[in-house]
Coordinates of C-alpha atoms in Angstrom, one line a residue:
M1 CA 159.8 162.0 1.5
E2 CA 162.2 159.9 3.5
T3 CA 163.7 156.9 1.8
Q4 CA 163.0 153.6 3.8
F5 CA 166.2 151.5 4.5
A6 CA 166.0 148.0 6.0
P7 CA 168.5 147.5 8.8
D8 CA 171.1 144.9 8.3
F9 CA 173.4 142.9 10.7
S10 CA 176.0 145.7 10.8
D11 CA 173.3 148.1 12.1
Y12 CA 172.5 145.7 14.9
L13 CA 176.2 145.3 15.8
A14 CA 176.6 149.1 15.7
A15 CA 173.5 149.5 18.0
I16 CA 175.0 147.0 20.5
K17 CA 178.3 148.8 20.4
R18 CA 176.6 152.1 21.0
R19 CA 174.5 150.7 23.9
H20 CA 177.1 148.4 25.4
F21 CA 177.3 150.3 28.6
L22 CA 173.5 150.2 29.0
L23 CA 173.5 146.5 28.3
L24 CA 176.2 145.9 30.8
C25 CA 174.5 148.1 33.4
V26 CA 171.4 146.0 33.1
A27 CA 172.8 142.5 32.6
L28 CA 175.8 142.4 34.9
P29 CA 174.0 143.2 38.2
I30 CA 171.4 140.6 37.4
I31 CA 174.0 138.0 36.5
A32 CA 176.0 138.9 39.6
I33 CA 173.0 138.5 41.8
A34 CA 172.1 135.1 40.2
V35 CA 175.6 133.8 40.6
A36 CA 175.7 135.0 44.2
L37 CA 172.5 133.2 44.9
A38 CA 173.6 130.1 43.2
V39 CA 176.9 130.0 45.1
G40 CA 175.8 131.5 48.4
L41 CA 172.5 129.8 49.1
P42 CA 173.0 127.1 51.8
N43 CA 172.3 123.4 51.1
V44 CA 168.9 122.1 52.1
Y45 CA 168.6 118.4 52.7
V46 CA 165.2 116.6 52.6
S47 CA 164.6 113.2 54.3
G48 CA 161.2 111.6 54.0
A49 CA 159.1 108.4 54.3
L50 CA 156.6 107.0 51.7
I51 CA 153.5 105.8 53.5
Q52 CA 151.0 103.7 51.6
F53 CA 147.4 103.1 52.4
S54 CA 146.8 99.4 53.2
Q55 CA 145.8 97.5 50.1
A56 CA 146.0 100.9 48.3
T57 CA 142.6 102.0 49.8
I58 CA 141.6 104.1 52.7
S59 CA 140.6 102.1 55.8
G60 CA 136.9 102.5 56.4
E61 CA 136.0 103.0 52.7
L62 CA 133.0 101.0 51.8
P63 CA 133.5 98.7 48.8
S64 CA 131.8 99.6 45.6
S65 CA 128.8 97.7 44.4
H66 CA 130.3 97.5 41.0
D67 CA 132.9 95.0 39.9
V68 CA 135.0 97.8 38.5
P69 CA 134.7 101.2 40.2
D70 CA 133.5 104.0 37.9
R71 CA 135.2 107.3 37.5
T72 CA 132.9 109.1 39.9
Y73 CA 133.7 106.6 42.6
M74 CA 137.4 107.0 41.9
D75 CA 137.1 110.8 42.1
E76 CA 135.3 110.4 45.5
Q77 CA 138.0 108.0 46.7
R78 CA 140.7 110.4 45.6
N79 CA 139.0 113.3 47.4
Y80 CA 138.5 111.2 50.5
A81 CA 142.2 110.3 50.4
D82 CA 143.2 114.0 50.1
Q83 CA 140.9 114.8 53.1
Y84 CA 142.4 111.9 55.0
V85 CA 145.9 113.2 54.4
A86 CA 144.8 116.7 55.5
N87 CA 143.3 115.3 58.7
I88 CA 146.5 113.4 59.4
R89 CA 148.5 116.7 58.8
D90 CA 146.3 118.6 61.2
A91 CA 146.5 115.8 63.8
V92 CA 150.3 115.5 63.6
L93 CA 151.3 119.2 63.3
N94 CA 149.6 120.4 66.5
S95 CA 151.2 121.3 69.8
Q96 CA 149.9 118.2 71.6
S97 CA 151.2 115.7 69.0
L98 CA 154.5 117.6 68.4
A99 CA 155.4 117.7 72.1
P100 CA 157.0 114.2 72.1
V101 CA 158.8 115.0 68.8
V102 CA 160.1 118.3 70.1
A103 CA 161.3 116.7 73.3
K104 CA 163.4 114.2 71.2
V105 CA 164.8 116.5 68.5
R106 CA 165.3 119.9 70.1
G107 CA 169.0 120.9 70.4
L108 CA 169.9 119.1 67.2
P109 CA 171.7 121.2 64.5
T110 CA 169.3 123.8 63.0
I111 CA 166.6 123.0 65.7
P112 CA 166.3 125.6 68.5
S113 CA 166.6 124.5 72.1
D114 CA 163.5 126.5 73.1
P115 CA 160.4 124.2 72.8
D116 CA 158.2 126.9 71.2
E117 CA 160.8 127.9 68.7
A118 CA 161.6 124.2 67.9
E119 CA 157.9 123.5 67.4
H120 CA 157.6 126.5 65.1
A121 CA 160.7 125.3 63.1
I122 CA 159.3 121.8 62.7
K123 CA 155.9 123.1 61.5
A124 CA 157.7 125.5 59.0
H125 CA 159.8 122.8 57.4
A126 CA 157.6 119.6 57.7
V127 CA 155.8 118.5 54.6
I128 CA 152.9 116.0 54.5
Q129 CA 151.4 115.7 51.0
S130 CA 149.6 113.2 48.8
V131 CA 151.3 111.2 46.1
R132 CA 149.4 110.9 42.9
S133 CA 149.8 108.4 40.1
E134 CA 148.2 107.8 36.8
V135 CA 146.7 104.4 36.1
L136 CA 144.9 103.0 33.0
D137 CA 141.1 102.8 33.4
P138 CA 140.0 99.4 32.0
D139 CA 136.5 100.7 31.2
S140 CA 137.3 103.9 29.2
G141 CA 140.9 103.1 28.3
R142 CA 142.0 106.5 29.5
E143 CA 144.4 107.4 32.3
R144 CA 142.9 108.4 35.6
E145 CA 144.6 109.8 38.8
I146 CA 144.6 107.9 42.1
V147 CA 146.2 108.6 45.5
P148 CA 147.8 105.4 46.7
A149 CA 150.2 106.9 49.2
F150 CA 151.5 110.1 50.8
M151 CA 154.9 111.5 51.8
V152 CA 156.1 112.7 55.2
S153 CA 159.3 114.7 54.9
F154 CA 161.4 117.4 56.7
K155 CA 163.8 120.0 55.3
S156 CA 167.0 121.1 57.1
H157 CA 170.4 122.4 56.4
S158 CA 171.7 119.4 58.3
P159 CA 171.2 115.9 56.7
Q160 CA 171.2 114.1 60.1
T161 CA 168.6 116.6 61.5
A162 CA 166.4 116.1 58.4
H163 CA 166.6 112.3 58.9
D164 CA 166.0 112.3 62.7
V165 CA 163.0 114.7 62.5
A166 CA 161.5 112.8 59.5
V167 CA 161.7 109.5 61.6
Q168 CA 159.9 111.1 64.5
L169 CA 157.3 112.7 62.2
T170 CA 156.7 109.3 60.6
N171 CA 156.2 107.7 64.0
A172 CA 153.9 110.5 64.9
V173 CA 151.8 109.9 61.8
I174 CA 151.5 106.2 62.6
L175 CA 150.5 106.9 66.2
A176 CA 147.9 109.5 65.0
S177 CA 146.5 106.9 62.6
R178 CA 146.3 104.3 65.4
R179 CA 144.6 106.8 67.7
S180 CA 142.1 107.6 65.1
L181 CA 141.5 103.9 64.5
L182 CA 141.2 103.2 68.2
V183 CA 138.7 106.0 68.6
R184 CA 136.6 104.6 65.8
A185 CA 136.9 101.0 67.1
N186 CA 135.8 102.1 70.6
E187 CA 132.9 104.2 69.3
A188 CA 131.8 101.1 67.2
S189 CA 132.1 98.9 70.3
Q190 CA 130.0 101.2 72.4
F191 CA 127.4 101.5 69.7
Y192 CA 127.2 97.7 69.3
A193 CA 127.0 97.3 73.1
S194 CA 124.1 99.8 73.4
E195 CA 122.3 98.3 70.5
A196 CA 122.8 94.8 71.9
Q197 CA 121.4 96.0 75.2
R198 CA 118.4 97.4 73.5
Y199 CA 117.8 94.2 71.5
R200 CA 118.3 92.2 74.7
G201 CA 115.4 94.1 76.3
Q202 CA 113.3 93.6 73.2
I203 CA 114.0 89.9 73.2
G204 CA 112.9 89.7 76.8
T205 CA 109.6 91.5 76.0
L206 CA 109.0 89.2 73.0
E207 CA 109.7 86.1 75.0
S208 CA 107.3 87.2 77.7
Q209 CA 104.6 87.9 75.1
L210 CA 105.2 84.6 73.4
A211 CA 105.0 82.7 76.8
D212 CA 101.7 84.4 77.6
F213 CA 100.4 83.6 74.1
K214 CA 101.3 79.9 74.5
A215 CA 99.7 79.8 77.9
K216 CA 96.5 81.3 76.6
H217 CA 96.4 79.1 73.5
F218 CA 97.8 75.9 74.9
G219 CA 97.1 73.0 72.6
E220 CA 96.1 75.3 69.7
L221 CA 99.6 76.3 68.5
P222 CA 100.6 75.5 64.9
E223 CA 103.6 73.5 66.1
L224 CA 101.2 71.1 67.9
A225 CA 98.8 70.6 64.9
T226 CA 100.5 67.4 63.9
V227 CA 100.4 66.0 67.4
N228 CA 96.7 67.0 67.8
M229 CA 95.8 65.3 64.5
G230 CA 97.6 62.2 65.6
Q231 CA 95.8 62.2 69.0
L232 CA 92.5 62.8 67.2
D233 CA 93.1 59.8 64.9
R234 CA 93.9 57.6 67.9
M235 CA 90.9 58.8 69.9
Q236 CA 88.6 58.2 67.0
Q237 CA 90.0 54.7 66.6
D238 CA 89.5 54.1 70.3
L239 CA 85.9 55.4 70.1
E240 CA 85.2 53.0 67.2
N241 CA 86.7 50.1 69.2
T242 CA 84.7 51.1 72.3
T243 CA 81.5 51.2 70.2
L244 CA 82.2 47.8 68.8
Q245 CA 82.9 46.4 72.3
A246 CA 79.7 47.9 73.6
Q247 CA 77.8 46.3 70.7
E248 CA 79.4 42.9 71.4
L249 CA 78.5 43.2 75.1
D250 CA 74.9 44.2 74.2
Q251 CA 74.7 41.1 72.1
N252 CA 76.2 39.0 74.9
R253 CA 73.7 40.6 77.4
T254 CA 70.8 39.6 75.1
F255 CA 72.1 36.1 74.9
L256 CA 72.4 35.9 78.7
S257 CA 68.9 37.3 79.1
V258 CA 67.6 34.5 76.9
Q259 CA 69.5 31.9 78.9
L260 CA 68.1 33.4 82.1
Q261 CA 64.5 33.2 80.9
Q262 CA 65.1 29.6 79.9
A263 CA 66.7 28.8 83.3
E264 CA 63.8 30.4 85.2
H265 CA 61.3 28.4 83.1
A266 CA 63.3 25.2 83.8
A267 CA 63.4 26.0 87.5
N268 CA 59.6 26.4 87.6
S269 CA 59.2 23.0 85.9
D270 CA 61.6 21.3 88.4
Q271 CA 59.5 22.7 91.2
S272 CA 56.3 21.2 90.0
T273 CA 58.1 17.8 89.3
L274 CA 59.6 17.9 92.8
E275 CA 56.2 18.5 94.4
R276 CA 54.7 15.6 92.4
L277 CA 57.5 13.2 93.3
E278 CA 57.3 14.2 97.0
A279 CA 53.6 13.6 97.0
E280 CA 54.0 10.2 95.3
Y281 CA 56.9 9.4 97.8
N282 CA 54.7 10.3 100.8
E283 CA 51.9 8.2 99.4
K284 CA 54.0 5.0 98.6
E285 CA 56.5 5.1 101.4
P286 CA 54.1 3.9 104.2
I287 CA 52.9 1.2 101.9
Y288 CA 56.1 -0.2 100.5
G289 CA 58.8 0.9 103.0
D290 CA 62.1 2.6 102.6
N291 CA 63.9 -0.2 100.8
Y292 CA 61.4 -0.7 98.1
P293 CA 63.0 -0.1 94.7
D294 CA 60.4 2.4 93.6
I295 CA 60.8 4.3 96.9
I296 CA 64.6 4.3 96.5
S297 CA 64.2 5.6 92.9
L298 CA 61.8 8.3 94.0
R299 CA 64.2 9.3 96.8
H300 CA 67.1 9.6 94.3
Q301 CA 65.0 11.7 92.0
I302 CA 63.9 14.0 94.8
E303 CA 67.6 14.5 96.0
S304 CA 68.7 15.1 92.4
L305 CA 66.1 17.8 91.9
K306 CA 67.0 19.3 95.2
N307 CA 70.7 19.4 94.4
G308 CA 70.3 20.8 90.8
G309 CA 67.2 23.0 91.3
A310 CA 66.0 25.7 93.7
E311 CA 66.1 25.1 97.5
I312 CA 62.5 24.7 98.7
E313 CA 63.3 24.5 102.4
G314 CA 64.0 27.8 104.3
M315 CA 67.6 28.7 105.4
T316 CA 68.7 30.8 108.4
L317 CA 70.9 33.9 107.9
R318 CA 74.0 32.0 109.1
Q319 CA 73.3 29.2 106.7
Q320 CA 73.0 31.8 103.9
L321 CA 76.3 33.4 105.1
A322 CA 78.0 30.0 105.0
T323 CA 76.7 29.3 101.5
E324 CA 77.8 32.7 100.2
E325 CA 81.2 32.4 101.7
E326 CA 81.6 29.0 100.1
N327 CA 80.5 30.5 96.8
L328 CA 83.0 33.4 97.3
R329 CA 85.9 31.0 97.8
T330 CA 84.9 29.2 94.6
L331 CA 84.7 32.4 92.7
R332 CA 88.1 33.6 94.0
Q333 CA 89.7 30.4 92.8
R334 CA 88.5 31.2 89.3
Y335 CA 88.5 35.0 89.1
S336 CA 90.4 38.0 90.5
E337 CA 89.2 40.4 93.2
A338 CA 88.1 42.9 90.5
Y339 CA 85.8 40.5 88.8
P340 CA 82.1 41.7 89.1
D341 CA 80.8 38.3 90.5
V342 CA 83.5 38.3 93.3
Q343 CA 82.5 41.9 94.2
S344 CA 78.8 41.0 94.2
A345 CA 79.4 38.0 96.5
E346 CA 81.4 40.2 98.9
R347 CA 78.6 42.8 99.0
R348 CA 76.0 40.0 99.8
I349 CA 78.3 38.6 102.6
A350 CA 78.7 42.1 104.1
L351 CA 74.9 42.6 104.0
L352 CA 74.3 39.2 105.7
K353 CA 76.8 40.0 108.4
Q354 CA 75.0 43.4 109.1
R355 CA 71.6 41.6 109.3
I356 CA 73.1 39.0 111.7
A357 CA 74.6 41.8 113.8
R358 CA 71.2 43.4 114.1
G359 CA 69.7 40.2 115.5
E360 CA 67.7 38.8 112.6
K361 CA 67.5 35.1 113.1
A362 CA 64.3 33.4 111.7
T363 CA 64.3 35.0 108.3
I364 CA 63.7 32.4 105.7
T365 CA 65.0 33.0 102.3
T366 CA 64.5 31.2 99.2
P367 CA 67.7 31.8 97.2
D368 CA 67.7 31.4 93.5
N369 CA 68.9 28.4 91.6
P370 CA 72.7 28.6 91.2
T371 CA 72.4 28.6 87.4
I372 CA 70.0 31.5 87.6
T373 CA 72.2 33.3 90.1
Q374 CA 75.2 32.9 87.8
L375 CA 73.3 34.2 84.8
K376 CA 72.1 37.2 86.7
T377 CA 75.6 37.8 87.9
Q378 CA 76.9 37.7 84.4
I379 CA 74.2 40.0 83.2
D380 CA 75.0 42.5 86.0
S381 CA 78.7 42.2 85.0
V382 CA 77.9 42.9 81.3
N383 CA 75.7 45.8 82.3
N384 CA 78.6 47.2 84.4
Q385 CA 81.0 46.8 81.5
I386 CA 78.5 48.4 79.1
A387 CA 78.1 51.4 81.5
G388 CA 81.9 51.7 81.7
L389 CA 82.2 51.6 78.0
Q390 CA 79.5 54.2 77.6
A391 CA 81.3 56.5 80.1
H392 CA 84.6 56.0 78.3
S393 CA 82.9 56.7 75.0
A394 CA 81.4 59.9 76.4
E395 CA 84.9 61.0 77.6
L396 CA 86.4 60.1 74.2
R397 CA 83.7 62.1 72.4
R398 CA 84.5 65.1 74.7
Q399 CA 88.2 64.9 74.0
V400 CA 87.6 64.5 70.3
G401 CA 85.4 67.6 70.4
D402 CA 88.2 69.5 72.2
L403 CA 90.8 68.4 69.7
Q404 CA 88.6 69.4 66.8
K405 CA 88.1 72.8 68.3
R406 CA 91.9 73.2 68.7
L407 CA 92.5 72.2 65.1
E408 CA 89.8 74.7 64.0
M409 CA 91.5 77.5 66.0
T410 CA 95.0 76.7 64.8
P411 CA 94.7 78.6 61.5
L412 CA 93.2 81.6 63.3
I413 CA 96.1 82.0 65.7
E414 CA 98.8 80.9 63.3
K415 CA 99.3 84.5 61.9
Q416 CA 99.7 86.0 65.4
Y417 CA 102.0 83.2 66.5
Q418 CA 104.2 83.6 63.3
Q419 CA 104.4 87.3 63.9
L420 CA 105.7 86.7 67.5
T421 CA 108.1 84.0 66.6
S422 CA 109.4 85.7 63.5
G423 CA 109.9 89.0 65.4
L424 CA 111.7 87.0 68.2
D425 CA 113.9 85.2 65.6
V426 CA 114.9 88.5 63.9
A427 CA 115.7 90.1 67.3
R428 CA 117.8 87.1 68.3
T429 CA 119.6 87.1 65.0
K430 CA 120.3 90.8 65.2
Y431 CA 121.4 90.4 68.8
E432 CA 123.9 87.7 67.9
D433 CA 125.2 89.8 65.0
L434 CA 125.6 92.8 67.3
M435 CA 127.4 90.7 69.9
K436 CA 129.8 89.3 67.2
S437 CA 130.4 92.9 65.9
E438 CA 131.1 94.1 69.5
M439 CA 133.6 91.3 70.0
D440 CA 135.2 92.0 66.6
S441 CA 135.5 95.7 67.5
E442 CA 137.1 94.8 70.9
L443 CA 139.6 92.5 69.1
T444 CA 140.3 95.2 66.5
A445 CA 141.0 97.7 69.3
E446 CA 143.4 95.2 70.9
A447 CA 145.1 94.7 67.5
I448 CA 145.3 98.4 67.0
M449 CA 147.0 99.0 70.4
G450 CA 149.4 96.1 69.6
G451 CA 150.2 97.6 66.2
R452 CA 148.8 94.6 64.3
S453 CA 146.0 96.4 62.5
D454 CA 147.5 99.5 61.0
E455 CA 145.7 101.1 58.1
L456 CA 149.0 102.7 56.9
R457 CA 152.2 100.9 55.8
V458 CA 155.6 102.6 55.6
V459 CA 157.0 101.6 52.2
N460 CA 160.2 103.6 52.4
Q461 CA 161.8 104.6 55.7
P462 CA 163.6 108.0 56.0
I463 CA 167.3 107.9 55.2
V464 CA 170.2 110.3 55.8
P465 CA 170.4 112.2 52.5
D466 CA 173.9 112.4 50.9
Q467 CA 173.0 115.1 48.3
P468 CA 171.1 118.3 49.0
A469 CA 167.7 118.7 47.5
E470 CA 168.0 122.5 47.3
P471 CA 169.1 124.9 45.9
K472 CA 169.4 124.0 42.2
R473 CA 172.5 126.1 41.6
L474 CA 173.0 125.5 37.9
A475 CA 169.3 126.3 37.3
I476 CA 169.5 129.5 39.3
A477 CA 172.6 130.7 37.4
T478 CA 171.2 129.8 34.0
I479 CA 167.9 131.5 34.7
G480 CA 169.8 134.6 36.0
V481 CA 171.9 134.8 32.8
I482 CA 168.9 134.4 30.5
L483 CA 166.9 137.0 32.4
A484 CA 169.8 139.4 32.3
L485 CA 170.3 139.1 28.6
V486 CA 166.5 139.5 28.0
L487 CA 166.3 142.6 30.1
A488 CA 169.5 144.1 28.7
F489 CA 168.5 143.6 25.1
S490 CA 165.0 144.9 25.9
A491 CA 166.5 148.0 27.4
G492 CA 168.8 148.5 24.4
I493 CA 165.9 148.1 21.9
G494 CA 163.9 150.6 23.9
A495 CA 166.7 153.1 24.0
E496 CA 167.3 152.8 20.2
S497 CA 163.6 153.2 19.5
V498 CA 163.3 156.5 21.3
D499 CA 166.7 157.9 20.1
Q500 CA 166.4 160.2 17.0
T501 CA 170.1 161.1 16.8
V502 CA 171.7 161.0 13.2
R503 CA 174.6 158.7 13.2
G504 CA 176.7 157.6 10.2
S505 CA 176.4 158.0 6.5
R506 CA 173.4 155.7 6.4
D507 CA 171.3 158.0 8.6
V508 CA 172.4 161.0 6.5
R509 CA 171.2 159.4 3.3
R510 CA 168.0 158.3 5.0
V511 CA 167.2 161.8 6.3
L512 CA 168.6 164.1 3.5
A513 CA 168.4 161.7 0.6
L514 CA 172.0 162.8 -0.2
A515 CA 175.3 160.9 -0.1
P516 CA 177.9 162.3 2.3
L517 CA 181.2 163.5 1.0
A518 CA 183.3 162.2 3.9
V519 CA 182.9 160.6 7.4
I520 CA 184.8 162.0 10.4
P521 CA 185.5 159.3 13.0
R522 CA 184.9 159.8 16.8
I523 CA 187.9 161.1 18.6
Q524 CA 188.7 159.2 21.9
D525 CA 190.7 161.4 24.3
A526 CA 191.9 160.9 27.9
L527 CA 188.8 162.4 29.4
T528 CA 186.6 160.0 27.5
R529 CA 188.7 157.0 28.7
R530 CA 188.6 158.2 32.3
R531 CA 184.8 158.4 32.1
R532 CA 184.5 155.0 30.7
F533 CA 186.8 153.6 33.4
A534 CA 184.7 155.3 36.1
R535 CA 181.6 153.8 34.7
L536 CA 183.1 150.3 34.7
V537 CA 184.2 150.7 38.3
A538 CA 180.8 151.9 39.3
L539 CA 179.2 149.0 37.5
G540 CA 181.5 146.5 39.2
C541 CA 180.8 147.9 42.6
T542 CA 177.1 147.8 41.9
M543 CA 177.4 144.1 40.9
V544 CA 179.4 143.2 44.1
I545 CA 177.1 145.1 46.4
G546 CA 173.9 143.6 44.7
G547 CA 175.3 140.1 45.1
L548 CA 176.2 140.6 48.7
I549 CA 172.8 142.1 49.5
A550 CA 171.0 139.2 47.8
V551 CA 173.1 136.6 49.7
V552 CA 172.5 138.3 53.0
A553 CA 168.8 138.7 52.4
V554 CA 168.4 135.0 51.4
N555 CA 170.4 133.8 54.4
S556 CA 168.4 136.0 56.8
V557 CA 165.2 134.5 55.3
M558 CA 166.5 131.0 55.5

């Protein structure tokens, strides 16, 4: 049974010494390649601009209904920002958008003169990517990621070329953003214009319907209810006043009728008295003579009765006409032409003139007593006034009935009227809003074309870099050395693990369990030294060739 021996530090040193050529063969080429890359890679300069979204949000993003946006909303906003940056990248890095850029930068150092090759070079070295930052969420107290801006940069072996192309790419991004905004503004303006046109036609239809409705229900509209009620109150008051006036005139007519009866009775009494006095006068006058006091007294009494009472003697038509004309002149001095007595006298005069024109001459009339005539005239006037008041009352009752029917119909049509007016008001309000939105869109388009309404803001302009961004030479060399050592030691450990050769007194004791008597050292002769030198030369050549190949390959790729 073999005795187990734990290796010590001297064993490791001996293994390294035994495998030093293997370690060198593995490590030195890798180190040489890493050093060659670190030294031979050309400098790469990066110039870029930091572009921030206006107010740290994306233009067109609807505001959240919450005071503090939740995490879901922020995730959606971040995704939208990433998509927006991707759309900007696609809009800028296409042939149409790059054509002005290529025309300005082709021929610069590291940029080919051929337009197609220059476009390909710009696409290969241009970078447009989002910038993410962590902020503290006030709700949860945890950090969350937002996208407040993005970078536009260009890589080149020439710092001036990197700067010039980055400036042109930044301008192209701003122009692409303005074109996108202008397209959206124009689309919004066209949409608002078409909607406004549609609402304009709807308003015209509603106005026509409302006009027809008003014409059909004139006087029954709810907005005229107060006016109708006021008119109804006034008409009812006028009707009451007319009724009172008619009652007063009726009482006056009754009073005049009583006076007429009394006057007619008095006229009949005067007639009999006149006949008696005339008979007595005719009897005494032949006896006593005209100057006898009794005869004079009788004569005065007869004349008095004749002047104050009814005319007994007959009158011709012309005498009646003269009397009526005298009576008309008296009435015109007291009354106007519209007074009933004046109009009645004019009618009698016209009738007498017609009778005279027909040749009637001997007609004897017995006109009434003036008092009776005046009373009859007053009664006729009162009758005419009562008839007028009755006609006016009938008209007022008809108008009151119409107003009452209108007021009764008002609640029935109010719902239809409100539907028409409310629909018209809503359409007009919406039309005004659309017109305002259309004007705002047009103003926005003007502002966009003038560069006063950009949704992007350039925070940092591209500058000419004074230090290369790539390659990281120290990092390349360090990583190459570490990789070489790891691979070399791995190869040595693998070789030792598969090698079963007995070396040294320790291996003899482990295998035979016996102590050796003596140890013969390895003899180094000239042949061994020449072999070692040849190996070292071959290793050096391998290192140089590997480094050159690596440098050439990298330069060809770059």
